Backbone as a ProteinNet text record, in pm:
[ID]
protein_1_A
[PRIMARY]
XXXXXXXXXXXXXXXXXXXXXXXXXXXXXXXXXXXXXXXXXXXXXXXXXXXXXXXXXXXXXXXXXXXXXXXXXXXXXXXXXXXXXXXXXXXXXXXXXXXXXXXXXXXXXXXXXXXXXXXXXXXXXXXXXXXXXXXXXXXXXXXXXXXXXXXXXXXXXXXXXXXXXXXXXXXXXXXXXXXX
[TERTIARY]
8280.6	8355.8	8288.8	8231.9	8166.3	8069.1	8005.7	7843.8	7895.6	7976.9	8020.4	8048.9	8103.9	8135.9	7990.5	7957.8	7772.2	7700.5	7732	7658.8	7681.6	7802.6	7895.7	7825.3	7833.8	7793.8	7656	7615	7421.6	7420.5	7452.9	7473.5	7531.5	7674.8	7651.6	7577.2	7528.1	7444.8	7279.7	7282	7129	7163	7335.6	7340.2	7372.1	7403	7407.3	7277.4	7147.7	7005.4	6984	6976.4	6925.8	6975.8	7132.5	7206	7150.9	7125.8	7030.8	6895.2	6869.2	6669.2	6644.1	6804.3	6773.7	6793.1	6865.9	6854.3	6702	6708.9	6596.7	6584.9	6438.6	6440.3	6329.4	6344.7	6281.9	6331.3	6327.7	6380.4	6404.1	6482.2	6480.6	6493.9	6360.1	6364.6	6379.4	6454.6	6476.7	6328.7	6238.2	6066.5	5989.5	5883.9	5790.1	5676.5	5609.7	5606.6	5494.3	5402.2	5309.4	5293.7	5450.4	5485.3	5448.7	5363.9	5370	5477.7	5434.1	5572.5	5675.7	5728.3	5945.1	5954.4	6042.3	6074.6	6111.3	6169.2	6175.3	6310.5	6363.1	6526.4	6578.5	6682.1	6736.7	6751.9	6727.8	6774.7	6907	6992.8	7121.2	7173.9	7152.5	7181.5	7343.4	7403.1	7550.5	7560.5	7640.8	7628.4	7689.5	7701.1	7727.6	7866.2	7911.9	8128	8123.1	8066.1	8091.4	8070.4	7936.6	7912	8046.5	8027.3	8134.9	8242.9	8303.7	8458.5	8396.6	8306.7	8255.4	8286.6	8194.9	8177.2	8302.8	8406.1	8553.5	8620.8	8624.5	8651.5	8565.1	8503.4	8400.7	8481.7	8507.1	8573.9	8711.5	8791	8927.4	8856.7	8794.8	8762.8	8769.2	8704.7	8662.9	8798	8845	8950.3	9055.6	9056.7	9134.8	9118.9	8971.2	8870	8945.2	8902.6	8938.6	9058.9	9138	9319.7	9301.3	9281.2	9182.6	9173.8	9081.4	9020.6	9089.6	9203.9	9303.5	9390.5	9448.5	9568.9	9464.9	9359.8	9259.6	9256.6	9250.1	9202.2	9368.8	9488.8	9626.4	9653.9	9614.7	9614	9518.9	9423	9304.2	9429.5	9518.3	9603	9687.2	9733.1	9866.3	9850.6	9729.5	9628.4	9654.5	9584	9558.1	9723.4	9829.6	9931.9	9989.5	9980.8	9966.6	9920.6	9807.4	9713.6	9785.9	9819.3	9819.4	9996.1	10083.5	10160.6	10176	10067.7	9998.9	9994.8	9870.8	9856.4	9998.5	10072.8	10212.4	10266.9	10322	10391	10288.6	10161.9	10141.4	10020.2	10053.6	9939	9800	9734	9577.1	9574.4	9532.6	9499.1	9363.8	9305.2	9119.9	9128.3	9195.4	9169.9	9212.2	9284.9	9331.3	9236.9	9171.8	9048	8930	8916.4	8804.6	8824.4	8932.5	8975.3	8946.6	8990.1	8998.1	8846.3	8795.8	8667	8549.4	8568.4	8525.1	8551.3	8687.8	8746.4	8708.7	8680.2	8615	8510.2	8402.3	8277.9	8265.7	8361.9	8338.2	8373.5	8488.6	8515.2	8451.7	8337.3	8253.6	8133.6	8094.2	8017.6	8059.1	8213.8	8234.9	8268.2	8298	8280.3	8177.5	8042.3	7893.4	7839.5	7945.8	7856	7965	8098.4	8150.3	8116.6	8059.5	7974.3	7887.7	7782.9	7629.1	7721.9	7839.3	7842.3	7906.1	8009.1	8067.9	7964	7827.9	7741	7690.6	7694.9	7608.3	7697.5	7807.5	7921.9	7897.5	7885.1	7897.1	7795.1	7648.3	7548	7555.6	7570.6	7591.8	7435	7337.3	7261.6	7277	7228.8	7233.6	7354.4	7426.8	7596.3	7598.8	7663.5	7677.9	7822.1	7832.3	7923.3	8086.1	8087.6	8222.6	8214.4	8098.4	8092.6	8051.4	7973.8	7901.2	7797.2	7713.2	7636.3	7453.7	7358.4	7288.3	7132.4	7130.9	7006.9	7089.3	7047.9	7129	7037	6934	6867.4	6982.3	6949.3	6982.3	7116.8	7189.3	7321.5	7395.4	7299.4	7316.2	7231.7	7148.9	7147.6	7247.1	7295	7430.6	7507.5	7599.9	7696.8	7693.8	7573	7492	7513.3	7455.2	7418.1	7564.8	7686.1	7862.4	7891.5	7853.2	7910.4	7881.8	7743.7	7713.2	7730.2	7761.4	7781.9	7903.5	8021	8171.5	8220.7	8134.7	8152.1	8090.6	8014.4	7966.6	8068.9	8102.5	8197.6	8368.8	8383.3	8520.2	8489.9	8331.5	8353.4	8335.2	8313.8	8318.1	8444.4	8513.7	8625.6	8750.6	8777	8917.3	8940.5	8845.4	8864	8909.6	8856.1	8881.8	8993.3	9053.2	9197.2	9267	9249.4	9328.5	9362.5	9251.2	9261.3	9325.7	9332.4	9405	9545.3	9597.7	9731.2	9796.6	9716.7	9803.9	9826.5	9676.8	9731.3	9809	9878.9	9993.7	10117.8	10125.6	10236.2	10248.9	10167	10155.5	10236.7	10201.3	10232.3	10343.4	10405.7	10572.5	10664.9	10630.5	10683.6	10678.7	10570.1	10581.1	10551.2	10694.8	10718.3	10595.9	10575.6	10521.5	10403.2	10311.7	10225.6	10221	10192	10231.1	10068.8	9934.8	9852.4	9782.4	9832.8	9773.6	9672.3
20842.5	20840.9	20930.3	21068.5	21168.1	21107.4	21029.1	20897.5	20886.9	20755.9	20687.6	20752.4	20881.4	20910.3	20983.1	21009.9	21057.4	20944.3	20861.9	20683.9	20673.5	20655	20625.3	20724.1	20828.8	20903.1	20922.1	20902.5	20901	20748.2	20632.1	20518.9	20510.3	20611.2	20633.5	20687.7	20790.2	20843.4	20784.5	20711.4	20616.9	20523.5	20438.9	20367.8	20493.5	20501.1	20662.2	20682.6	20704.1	20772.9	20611.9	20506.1	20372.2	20383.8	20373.1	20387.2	20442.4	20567.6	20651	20653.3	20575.7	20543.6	20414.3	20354.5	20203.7	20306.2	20422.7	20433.9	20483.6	20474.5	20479.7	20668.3	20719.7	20851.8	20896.9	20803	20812.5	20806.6	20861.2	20838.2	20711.2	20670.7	20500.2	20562.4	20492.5	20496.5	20324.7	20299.4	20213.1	20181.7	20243.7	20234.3	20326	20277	20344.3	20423.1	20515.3	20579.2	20524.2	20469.9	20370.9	20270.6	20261.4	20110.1	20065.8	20156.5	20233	20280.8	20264	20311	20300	20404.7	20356.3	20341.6	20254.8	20225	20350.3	20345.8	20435.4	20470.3	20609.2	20631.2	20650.4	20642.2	20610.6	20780.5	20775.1	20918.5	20896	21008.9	21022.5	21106.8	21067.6	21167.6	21062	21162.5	21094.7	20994.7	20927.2	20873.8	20924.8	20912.6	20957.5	20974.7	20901.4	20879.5	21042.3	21047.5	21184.5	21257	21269.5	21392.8	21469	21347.5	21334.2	21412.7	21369.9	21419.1	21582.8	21580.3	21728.3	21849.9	21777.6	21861.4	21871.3	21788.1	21832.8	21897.5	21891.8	22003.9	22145	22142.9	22277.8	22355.7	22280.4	22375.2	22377.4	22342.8	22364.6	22488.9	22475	22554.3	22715.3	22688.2	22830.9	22856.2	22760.9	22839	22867.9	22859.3	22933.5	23055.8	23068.7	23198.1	23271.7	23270.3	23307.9	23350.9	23322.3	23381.5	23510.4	23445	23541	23683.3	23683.4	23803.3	23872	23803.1	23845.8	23937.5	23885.5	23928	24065.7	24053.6	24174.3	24258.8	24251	24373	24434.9	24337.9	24378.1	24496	24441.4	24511.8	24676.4	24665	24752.4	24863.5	24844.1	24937	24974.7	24888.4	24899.6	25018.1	25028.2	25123.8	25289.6	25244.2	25374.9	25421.1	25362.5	25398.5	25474.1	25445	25474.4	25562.1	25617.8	25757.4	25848.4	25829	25898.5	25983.7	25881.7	25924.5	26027.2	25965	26067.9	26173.5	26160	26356.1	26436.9	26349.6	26427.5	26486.6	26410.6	26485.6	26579.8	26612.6	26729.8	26676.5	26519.3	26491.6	26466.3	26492.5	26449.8	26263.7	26243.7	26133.2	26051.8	26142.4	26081.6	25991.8	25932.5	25829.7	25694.8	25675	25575.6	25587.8	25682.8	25694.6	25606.8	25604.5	25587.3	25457.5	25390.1	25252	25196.7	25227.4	25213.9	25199.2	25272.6	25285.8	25165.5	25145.1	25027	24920	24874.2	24785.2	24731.2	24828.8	24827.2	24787.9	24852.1	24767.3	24656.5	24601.2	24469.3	24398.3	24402.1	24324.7	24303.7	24423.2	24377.5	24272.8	24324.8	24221.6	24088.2	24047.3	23949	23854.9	23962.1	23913.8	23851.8	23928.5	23874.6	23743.5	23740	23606	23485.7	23519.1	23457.4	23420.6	23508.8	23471.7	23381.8	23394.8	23297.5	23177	23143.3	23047.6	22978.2	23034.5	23004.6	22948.4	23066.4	22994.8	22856.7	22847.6	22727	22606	22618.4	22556	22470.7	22562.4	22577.5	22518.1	22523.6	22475.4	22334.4	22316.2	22145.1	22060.6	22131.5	22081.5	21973.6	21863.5	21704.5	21668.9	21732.5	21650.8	21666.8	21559.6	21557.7	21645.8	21642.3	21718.6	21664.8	21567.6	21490.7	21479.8	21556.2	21573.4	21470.2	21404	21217.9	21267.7	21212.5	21268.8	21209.3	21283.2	21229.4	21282.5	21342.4	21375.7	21409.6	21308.3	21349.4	21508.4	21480.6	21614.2	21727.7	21715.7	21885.9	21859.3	21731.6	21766.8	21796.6	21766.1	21847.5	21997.5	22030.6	22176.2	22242.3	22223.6	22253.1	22288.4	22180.1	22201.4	22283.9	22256.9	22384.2	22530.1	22577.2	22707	22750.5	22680.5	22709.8	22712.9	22618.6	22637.2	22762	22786.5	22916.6	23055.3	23022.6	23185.7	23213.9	23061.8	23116.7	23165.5	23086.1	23134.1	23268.9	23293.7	23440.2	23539.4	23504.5	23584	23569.5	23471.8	23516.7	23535.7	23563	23627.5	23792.6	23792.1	23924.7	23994.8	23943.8	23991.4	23955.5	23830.6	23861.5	23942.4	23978	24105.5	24257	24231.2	24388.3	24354.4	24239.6	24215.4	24237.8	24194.4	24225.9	24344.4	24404.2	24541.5	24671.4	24593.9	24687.7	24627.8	24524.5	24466.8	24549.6	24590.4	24623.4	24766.9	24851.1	24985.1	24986.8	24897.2	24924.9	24880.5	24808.3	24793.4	24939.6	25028.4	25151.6	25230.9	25212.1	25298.1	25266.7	25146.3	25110.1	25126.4	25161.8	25196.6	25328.7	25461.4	25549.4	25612.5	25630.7	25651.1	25793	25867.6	25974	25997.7	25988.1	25975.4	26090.9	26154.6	26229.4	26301.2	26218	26319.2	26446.4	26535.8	26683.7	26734.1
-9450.7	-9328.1	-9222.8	-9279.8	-9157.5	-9139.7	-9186	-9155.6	-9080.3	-9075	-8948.7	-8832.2	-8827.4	-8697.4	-8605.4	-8714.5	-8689.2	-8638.2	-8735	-8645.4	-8529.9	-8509.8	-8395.9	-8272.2	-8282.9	-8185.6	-8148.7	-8220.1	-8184.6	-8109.7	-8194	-8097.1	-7956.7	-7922.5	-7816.2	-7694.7	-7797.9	-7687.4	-7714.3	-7720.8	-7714.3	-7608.5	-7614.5	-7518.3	-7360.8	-7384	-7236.3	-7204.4	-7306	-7246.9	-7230.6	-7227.7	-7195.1	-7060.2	-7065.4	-6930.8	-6782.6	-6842.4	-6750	-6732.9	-6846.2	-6803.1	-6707.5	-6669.2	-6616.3	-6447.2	-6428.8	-6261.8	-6198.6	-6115.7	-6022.8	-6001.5	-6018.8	-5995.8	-5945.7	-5800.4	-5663.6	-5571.9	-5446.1	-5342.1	-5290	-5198.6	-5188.5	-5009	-4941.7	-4821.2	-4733.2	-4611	-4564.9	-4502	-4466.4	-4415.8	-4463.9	-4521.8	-4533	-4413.5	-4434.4	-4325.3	-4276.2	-4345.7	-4280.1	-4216.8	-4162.7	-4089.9	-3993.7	-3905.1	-3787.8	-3663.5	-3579.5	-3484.1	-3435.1	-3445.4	-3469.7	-3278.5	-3308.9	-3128.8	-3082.6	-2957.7	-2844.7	-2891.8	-2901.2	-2934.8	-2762.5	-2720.6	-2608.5	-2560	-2414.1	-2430.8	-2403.9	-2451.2	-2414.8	-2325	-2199.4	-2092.9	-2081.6	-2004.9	-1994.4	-1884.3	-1853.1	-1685.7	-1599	-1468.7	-1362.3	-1326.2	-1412.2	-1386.3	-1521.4	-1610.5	-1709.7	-1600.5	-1512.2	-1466.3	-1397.2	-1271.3	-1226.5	-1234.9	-1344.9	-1441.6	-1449	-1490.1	-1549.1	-1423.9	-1359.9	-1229.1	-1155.5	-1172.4	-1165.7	-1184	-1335.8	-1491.3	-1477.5	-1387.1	-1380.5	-1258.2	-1107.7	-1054.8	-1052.2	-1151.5	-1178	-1321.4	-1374.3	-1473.1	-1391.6	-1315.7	-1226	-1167.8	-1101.5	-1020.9	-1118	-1256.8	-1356	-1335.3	-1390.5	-1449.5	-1315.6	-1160.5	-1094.6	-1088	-1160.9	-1132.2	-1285.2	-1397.8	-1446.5	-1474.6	-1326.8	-1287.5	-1170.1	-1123	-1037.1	-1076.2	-1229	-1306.5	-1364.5	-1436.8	-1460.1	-1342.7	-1263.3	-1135.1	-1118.3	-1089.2	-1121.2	-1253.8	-1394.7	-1495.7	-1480.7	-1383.8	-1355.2	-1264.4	-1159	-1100.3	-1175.6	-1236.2	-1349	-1420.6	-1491.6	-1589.4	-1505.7	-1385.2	-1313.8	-1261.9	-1247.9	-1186	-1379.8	-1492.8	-1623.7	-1644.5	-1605	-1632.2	-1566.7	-1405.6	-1338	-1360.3	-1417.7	-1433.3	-1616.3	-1751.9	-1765.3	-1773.9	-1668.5	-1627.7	-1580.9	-1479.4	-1444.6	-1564.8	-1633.2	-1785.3	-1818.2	-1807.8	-1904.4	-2008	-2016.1	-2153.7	-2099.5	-2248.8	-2244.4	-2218.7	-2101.5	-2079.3	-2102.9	-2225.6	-2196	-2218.5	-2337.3	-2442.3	-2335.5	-2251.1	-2160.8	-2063.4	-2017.6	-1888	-1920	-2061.6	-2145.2	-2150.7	-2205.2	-2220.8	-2067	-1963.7	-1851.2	-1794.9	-1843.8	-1777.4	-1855.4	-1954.7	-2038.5	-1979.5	-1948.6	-1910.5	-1738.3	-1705	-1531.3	-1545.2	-1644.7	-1678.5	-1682.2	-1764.6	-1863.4	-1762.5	-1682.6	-1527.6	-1464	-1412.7	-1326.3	-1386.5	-1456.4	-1612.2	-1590.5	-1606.3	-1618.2	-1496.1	-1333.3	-1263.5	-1195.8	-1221.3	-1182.8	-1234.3	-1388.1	-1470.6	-1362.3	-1342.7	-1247.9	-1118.9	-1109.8	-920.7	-938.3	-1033.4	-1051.9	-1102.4	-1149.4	-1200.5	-1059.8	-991	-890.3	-748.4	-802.9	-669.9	-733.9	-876.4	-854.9	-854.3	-870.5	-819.8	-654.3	-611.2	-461.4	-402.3	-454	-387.3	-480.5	-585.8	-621	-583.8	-695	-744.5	-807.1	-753.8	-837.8	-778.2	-697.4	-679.2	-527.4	-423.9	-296.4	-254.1	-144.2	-91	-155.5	-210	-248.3	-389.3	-461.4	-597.1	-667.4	-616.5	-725.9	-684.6	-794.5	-845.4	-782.8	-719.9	-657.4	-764.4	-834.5	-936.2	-1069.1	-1188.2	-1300.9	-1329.7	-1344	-1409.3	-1379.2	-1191	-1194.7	-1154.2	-1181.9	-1217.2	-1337.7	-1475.5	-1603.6	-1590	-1545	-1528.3	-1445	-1332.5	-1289.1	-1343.4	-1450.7	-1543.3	-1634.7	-1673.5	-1769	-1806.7	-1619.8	-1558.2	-1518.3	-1500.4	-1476	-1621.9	-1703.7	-1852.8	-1910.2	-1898.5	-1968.2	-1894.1	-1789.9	-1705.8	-1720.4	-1745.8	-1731.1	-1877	-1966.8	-2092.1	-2156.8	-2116	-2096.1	-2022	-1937.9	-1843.5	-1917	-2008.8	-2107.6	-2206.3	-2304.5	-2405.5	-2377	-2271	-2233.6	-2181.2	-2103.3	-2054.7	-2192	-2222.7	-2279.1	-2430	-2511.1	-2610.8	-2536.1	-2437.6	-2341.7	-2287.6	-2243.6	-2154	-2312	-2431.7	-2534.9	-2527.1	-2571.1	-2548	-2516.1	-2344.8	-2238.7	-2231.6	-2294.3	-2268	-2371	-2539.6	-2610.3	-2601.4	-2496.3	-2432	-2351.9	-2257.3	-2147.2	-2277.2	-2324.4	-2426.9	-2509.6	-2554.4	-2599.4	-2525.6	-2395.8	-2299.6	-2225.3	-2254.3	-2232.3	-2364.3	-2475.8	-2591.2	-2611.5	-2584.1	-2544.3	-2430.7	-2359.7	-2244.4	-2202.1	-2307.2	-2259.6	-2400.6	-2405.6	-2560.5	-2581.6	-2701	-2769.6	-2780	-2734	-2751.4	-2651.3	-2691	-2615.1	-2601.3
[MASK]
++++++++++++++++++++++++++++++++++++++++++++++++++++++++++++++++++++++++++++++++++++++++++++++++++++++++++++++++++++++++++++++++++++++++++++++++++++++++++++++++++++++++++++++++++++

């Protein structure tokens, strides 16, 4: 009886290594590379109705960013009317001067990447005065040079607007901070 199951199992696995000696263990390519030359791939520039839309989506984009940096320069007095009251009580105010003073940086930082993006907004490279589009090139460098300046200009600013929102919340929870 232990024969047989010994049979049994070596027979299976002979039909299993057959099994697996019948697949293929080469690559299987749709052309060989000696075929000679593969046609032309298309470029994929977008068309002119995307740009279009884009270059739409770009200055509603901005005139977000722009409110933005409104509510930031607001938060920027807010801060200083915070310190100043502060020093009145008596406390050490560095640690909020310091925050403050970071935060003024990073604004202006993030206002400059805002300007270059806003000028190139404005001068509308590749795009006419009504926003259609008159050179694709440098109306995808356009979009480009606003994409990457505005996005530069909020990975910079909103960790620091975090920041400073959860120090004025500090500073509306304790009315008067406790460090001396």
């Amino acid at each position: 009886m232990k024969e047989k199951y010994i049979s049994l199992i070596v027979l299976i696995a002979m039909v299993a290594g057959l099994a697996f000696s019948a697949l293929p263990n080469q690559a299987v390519y749709a052309a060989s590379p000696d075929q000679g030359p593969q046609p032309p791939v298309e470029d994929n520039k977008p068309d002119k109705e995307k740009l279009e839309k884009a270059y739409k989506v770009a200055g509603e984009a901005l005139a977000g960013f722009e409110k933005r940096i409104d509510a930031a320069e607001k938060i920027v007095s807010r801060l200083e009317d915070a310190i100043s009251k502060v020093k009145q009580s008596g406390k050490n105010p560095e640690k909020f001067e310091t925050a403050l003073k970071k935060y003024k940086e990073t604004l202006n930082q993030a206002k400059d990447d805002f300007q270059k993006a806003q000028e190139a907004y404005k001068t509308h490279a590749g795009f006419d005065a009504n926003g259609k589009v008159t050179d694709t090139d440098k109306a995808i460098d356009t979009l480009k040079t606003i994409r990457q300046n505005l996005e530069h200009a909020r990975r910079l600013l909103i960790p620091e607007y975090e920041k400073v929102l959860r120090l004025i919340r500090f500073l509306r929870i304790n009315k008067a901070p406790t460090d001396k």
